[in-house]
């Protein structure tokens, strides 16, 4: 995998980093990130992903109507790990 191929899996979460993960869930895509990036900005979140369009990278905002712990984000009780659940990214 090249750096450009990997970039489509990377997201920016509230200025921090995260990675997109597609499971067998047909309705959702997941973002693995650090818990502090979520907690420090809660109750809102700003998520950007990137998609190559021709020779340029397009920035795409991932919009969540609400941001509720236990519903669309999950925090590890002891470690700096968080998971955000977003609507499935088609073609990812």
mmCIF file with all atom_site columns, C-alpha atoms in Angstrom:
data_model
loop_
_atom_site.group_PDB
_atom_site.id
_atom_site.type_symbol
_atom_site.label_atom_id
_atom_site.label_alt_id
_atom_site.label_comp_id
_atom_site.label_asym_id
_atom_site.label_entity_id
_atom_site.label_seq_id
_atom_site.pdbx_PDB_ins_code
_atom_site.Cartn_x
_atom_site.Cartn_y
_atom_site.Cartn_z
_atom_site.occupancy
_atom_site.B_iso_or_equiv
_atom_site.pdbx_formal_charge
_atom_site.auth_seq_id
_atom_site.auth_comp_id
_atom_site.auth_asym_id
_atom_site.auth_atom_id
_atom_site.pdbx_PDB_model_num
ATOM 1  C CA . UNK A 1 1  ? 0.000   0.000  0.000   1.00 0.00 ? 1  UNK A CA 1
ATOM 2  C CA . UNK A 1 2  ? 1.332   3.422  -0.939  1.00 0.00 ? 2  UNK A CA 1
ATOM 3  C CA . UNK A 1 3  ? 1.040   6.590  1.176   1.00 0.00 ? 3  UNK A CA 1
ATOM 4  C CA . UNK A 1 4  ? -1.693  7.851  -1.157  1.00 0.00 ? 4  UNK A CA 1
ATOM 5  C CA . UNK A 1 5  ? -3.656  4.609  -0.808  1.00 0.00 ? 5  UNK A CA 1
ATOM 6  C CA . UNK A 1 6  ? -3.352  4.772  2.987   1.00 0.00 ? 6  UNK A CA 1
ATOM 7  C CA . UNK A 1 7  ? -4.503  8.389  3.140   1.00 0.00 ? 7  UNK A CA 1
ATOM 8  C CA . UNK A 1 8  ? -8.085  7.409  2.251   1.00 0.00 ? 8  UNK A CA 1
ATOM 9  C CA . UNK A 1 9  ? -8.221  5.470  5.548   1.00 0.00 ? 9  UNK A CA 1
ATOM 10 C CA . UNK A 1 10 ? -7.042  8.413  7.661   1.00 0.00 ? 10 UNK A CA 1
ATOM 11 C CA . UNK A 1 11 ? -9.367  10.970 9.224   1.00 0.00 ? 11 UNK A CA 1
ATOM 12 C CA . UNK A 1 12 ? -8.919  14.123 11.273  1.00 0.00 ? 12 UNK A CA 1
ATOM 13 C CA . UNK A 1 13 ? -11.022 14.073 14.445  1.00 0.00 ? 13 UNK A CA 1
ATOM 14 C CA . UNK A 1 14 ? -11.187 17.441 16.241  1.00 0.00 ? 14 UNK A CA 1
ATOM 15 C CA . UNK A 1 15 ? -7.661  18.209 15.060  1.00 0.00 ? 15 UNK A CA 1
ATOM 16 C CA . UNK A 1 16 ? -6.341  14.769 16.101  1.00 0.00 ? 16 UNK A CA 1
ATOM 17 C CA . UNK A 1 17 ? -5.929  11.637 14.045  1.00 0.00 ? 17 UNK A CA 1
ATOM 18 C CA . UNK A 1 18 ? -8.023  8.564  13.463  1.00 0.00 ? 18 UNK A CA 1
ATOM 19 C CA . UNK A 1 19 ? -8.399  5.667  11.079  1.00 0.00 ? 19 UNK A CA 1
ATOM 20 C CA . UNK A 1 20 ? -11.462 4.376  9.216   1.00 0.00 ? 20 UNK A CA 1
ATOM 21 C CA . UNK A 1 21 ? -12.380 0.715  9.682   1.00 0.00 ? 21 UNK A CA 1
ATOM 22 C CA . UNK A 1 22 ? -15.100 -1.078 7.745   1.00 0.00 ? 22 UNK A CA 1
ATOM 23 C CA . UNK A 1 23 ? -16.543 -4.113 9.503   1.00 0.00 ? 23 UNK A CA 1
ATOM 24 C CA . UNK A 1 24 ? -19.315 -6.428 8.340   1.00 0.00 ? 24 UNK A CA 1
ATOM 25 C CA . UNK A 1 25 ? -21.815 -3.848 9.628   1.00 0.00 ? 25 UNK A CA 1
ATOM 26 C CA . UNK A 1 26 ? -23.768 -2.881 6.500   1.00 0.00 ? 26 UNK A CA 1
ATOM 27 C CA . UNK A 1 27 ? -25.003 0.415  7.950   1.00 0.00 ? 27 UNK A CA 1
ATOM 28 C CA . UNK A 1 28 ? -21.922 1.885  9.635   1.00 0.00 ? 28 UNK A CA 1
ATOM 29 C CA . UNK A 1 29 ? -18.225 2.627  9.316   1.00 0.00 ? 29 UNK A CA 1
ATOM 30 C CA . UNK A 1 30 ? -16.060 2.999  12.431  1.00 0.00 ? 30 UNK A CA 1
ATOM 31 C CA . UNK A 1 31 ? -13.285 5.391  13.357  1.00 0.00 ? 31 UNK A CA 1
ATOM 32 C CA . UNK A 1 32 ? -10.585 4.338  15.801  1.00 0.00 ? 32 UNK A CA 1
ATOM 33 C CA . UNK A 1 33 ? -9.045  7.332  17.552  1.00 0.00 ? 33 UNK A CA 1
ATOM 34 C CA . UNK A 1 34 ? -7.763  8.546  20.916  1.00 0.00 ? 34 UNK A CA 1
ATOM 35 C CA . UNK A 1 35 ? -10.268 9.054  23.706  1.00 0.00 ? 35 UNK A CA 1
ATOM 36 C CA . UNK A 1 36 ? -8.866  12.491 24.578  1.00 0.00 ? 36 UNK A CA 1
ATOM 37 C CA . UNK A 1 37 ? -9.700  13.819 21.092  1.00 0.00 ? 37 UNK A CA 1
ATOM 38 C CA . UNK A 1 38 ? -13.358 12.986 21.746  1.00 0.00 ? 38 UNK A CA 1
ATOM 39 C CA . UNK A 1 39 ? -13.640 13.870 25.449  1.00 0.00 ? 39 UNK A CA 1
ATOM 40 C CA . UNK A 1 40 ? -11.912 17.241 25.158  1.00 0.00 ? 40 UNK A CA 1
ATOM 41 C CA . UNK A 1 41 ? -14.426 18.335 22.494  1.00 0.00 ? 41 UNK A CA 1
ATOM 42 C CA . UNK A 1 42 ? -17.573 16.532 23.635  1.00 0.00 ? 42 UNK A CA 1
ATOM 43 C CA . UNK A 1 43 ? -20.539 16.979 23.102  1.00 0.00 ? 43 UNK A CA 1
ATOM 44 C CA . UNK A 1 44 ? -19.619 17.757 19.491  1.00 0.00 ? 44 UNK A CA 1
ATOM 45 C CA . UNK A 1 45 ? -17.196 16.348 16.956  1.00 0.00 ? 45 UNK A CA 1
ATOM 46 C CA . UNK A 1 46 ? -15.576 17.553 13.742  1.00 0.00 ? 46 UNK A CA 1
ATOM 47 C CA . UNK A 1 47 ? -14.477 14.723 11.434  1.00 0.00 ? 47 UNK A CA 1
ATOM 48 C CA . UNK A 1 48 ? -12.797 15.136 8.040   1.00 0.00 ? 48 UNK A CA 1
ATOM 49 C CA . UNK A 1 49 ? -11.751 12.428 5.624   1.00 0.00 ? 49 UNK A CA 1
ATOM 50 C CA . UNK A 1 50 ? -9.921  12.659 2.319   1.00 0.00 ? 50 UNK A CA 1
ATOM 51 C CA . UNK A 1 51 ? -10.640 11.210 -1.095  1.00 0.00 ? 51 UNK A CA 1
ATOM 52 C CA . UNK A 1 52 ? -8.471  11.470 -4.175  1.00 0.00 ? 52 UNK A CA 1
ATOM 53 C CA . UNK A 1 53 ? -10.220 13.174 -7.059  1.00 0.00 ? 53 UNK A CA 1
ATOM 54 C CA . UNK A 1 54 ? -8.092  13.265 -10.195 1.00 0.00 ? 54 UNK A CA 1
ATOM 55 C CA . UNK A 1 55 ? -4.710  14.539 -8.971  1.00 0.00 ? 55 UNK A CA 1
ATOM 56 C CA . UNK A 1 56 ? -5.998  16.415 -5.912  1.00 0.00 ? 56 UNK A CA 1
ATOM 57 C CA . UNK A 1 57 ? -7.244  15.425 -2.467  1.00 0.00 ? 57 UNK A CA 1
ATOM 58 C CA . UNK A 1 58 ? -10.813 16.401 -1.645  1.00 0.00 ? 58 UNK A CA 1
ATOM 59 C CA . UNK A 1 59 ? -11.668 17.078 2.007   1.00 0.00 ? 59 UNK A CA 1
ATOM 60 C CA . UNK A 1 60 ? -15.018 15.565 3.006   1.00 0.00 ? 60 UNK A CA 1
ATOM 61 C CA . UNK A 1 61 ? -16.775 16.366 6.273   1.00 0.00 ? 61 UNK A CA 1
ATOM 62 C CA . UNK A 1 62 ? -18.462 13.473 8.061   1.00 0.00 ? 62 UNK A CA 1
ATOM 63 C CA . UNK A 1 63 ? -21.605 14.916 9.601   1.00 0.00 ? 63 UNK A CA 1
ATOM 64 C CA . UNK A 1 64 ? -23.246 13.387 12.662  1.00 0.00 ? 64 UNK A CA 1
ATOM 65 C CA . UNK A 1 65 ? -26.702 14.629 13.612  1.00 0.00 ? 65 UNK A CA 1
ATOM 66 C CA . UNK A 1 66 ? -26.021 13.892 17.262  1.00 0.00 ? 66 UNK A CA 1
ATOM 67 C CA . UNK A 1 67 ? -23.011 12.779 19.266  1.00 0.00 ? 67 UNK A CA 1
ATOM 68 C CA . UNK A 1 68 ? -23.928 10.595 22.235  1.00 0.00 ? 68 UNK A CA 1
ATOM 69 C CA . UNK A 1 69 ? -21.712 8.269  24.229  1.00 0.00 ? 69 UNK A CA 1
ATOM 70 C CA . UNK A 1 70 ? -22.894 4.667  23.984  1.00 0.00 ? 70 UNK A CA 1
ATOM 71 C CA . UNK A 1 71 ? -24.847 5.452  20.812  1.00 0.00 ? 71 UNK A CA 1
ATOM 72 C CA . UNK A 1 72 ? -22.305 6.617  18.244  1.00 0.00 ? 72 UNK A CA 1
ATOM 73 C CA . UNK A 1 73 ? -19.127 6.878  20.230  1.00 0.00 ? 73 UNK A CA 1
ATOM 74 C CA . UNK A 1 74 ? -17.587 4.526  22.731  1.00 0.00 ? 74 UNK A CA 1
ATOM 75 C CA . UNK A 1 75 ? -14.718 5.164  25.161  1.00 0.00 ? 75 UNK A CA 1
ATOM 76 C CA . UNK A 1 76 ? -12.420 2.659  26.839  1.00 0.00 ? 76 UNK A CA 1
ATOM 77 C CA . UNK A 1 77 ? -12.765 3.077  30.622  1.00 0.00 ? 77 UNK A CA 1
ATOM 78 C CA . UNK A 1 78 ? -9.004  3.028  31.342  1.00 0.00 ? 78 UNK A CA 1
ATOM 79 C CA . UNK A 1 79 ? -7.089  3.554  28.110  1.00 0.00 ? 79 UNK A CA 1
ATOM 80 C CA . UNK A 1 80 ? -6.861  6.486  25.698  1.00 0.00 ? 80 UNK A CA 1
ATOM 81 C CA . UNK A 1 81 ? -8.946  4.694  23.062  1.00 0.00 ? 81 UNK A CA 1
ATOM 82 C CA . UNK A 1 82 ? -12.205 5.768  21.451  1.00 0.00 ? 82 UNK A CA 1
ATOM 83 C CA . UNK A 1 83 ? -14.408 4.444  18.667  1.00 0.00 ? 83 UNK A CA 1
ATOM 84 C CA . UNK A 1 84 ? -16.817 6.606  16.681  1.00 0.00 ? 84 UNK A CA 1
ATOM 85 C CA . UNK A 1 85 ? -19.648 5.044  14.681  1.00 0.00 ? 85 UNK A CA 1
ATOM 86 C CA . UNK A 1 86 ? -20.625 6.964  11.526  1.00 0.00 ? 86 UNK A CA 1
ATOM 87 C CA . UNK A 1 87 ? -23.029 6.209  8.670   1.00 0.00 ? 87 UNK A CA 1
ATOM 88 C CA . UNK A 1 88 ? -21.478 3.754  6.222   1.00 0.00 ? 88 UNK A CA 1
ATOM 89 C CA . UNK A 1 89 ? -19.073 5.350  3.774   1.00 0.00 ? 89 UNK A CA 1
ATOM 90 C CA . UNK A 1 90 ? -20.124 3.956  0.414   1.00 0.00 ? 90 UNK A CA 1
ATOM 91 C CA . UNK A 1 91 ? -17.290 2.773  -1.801  1.00 0.00 ? 91 UNK A CA 1
ATOM 92 C CA . UNK A 1 92 ? -14.810 2.707  1.042   1.00 0.00 ? 92 UNK A CA 1
#
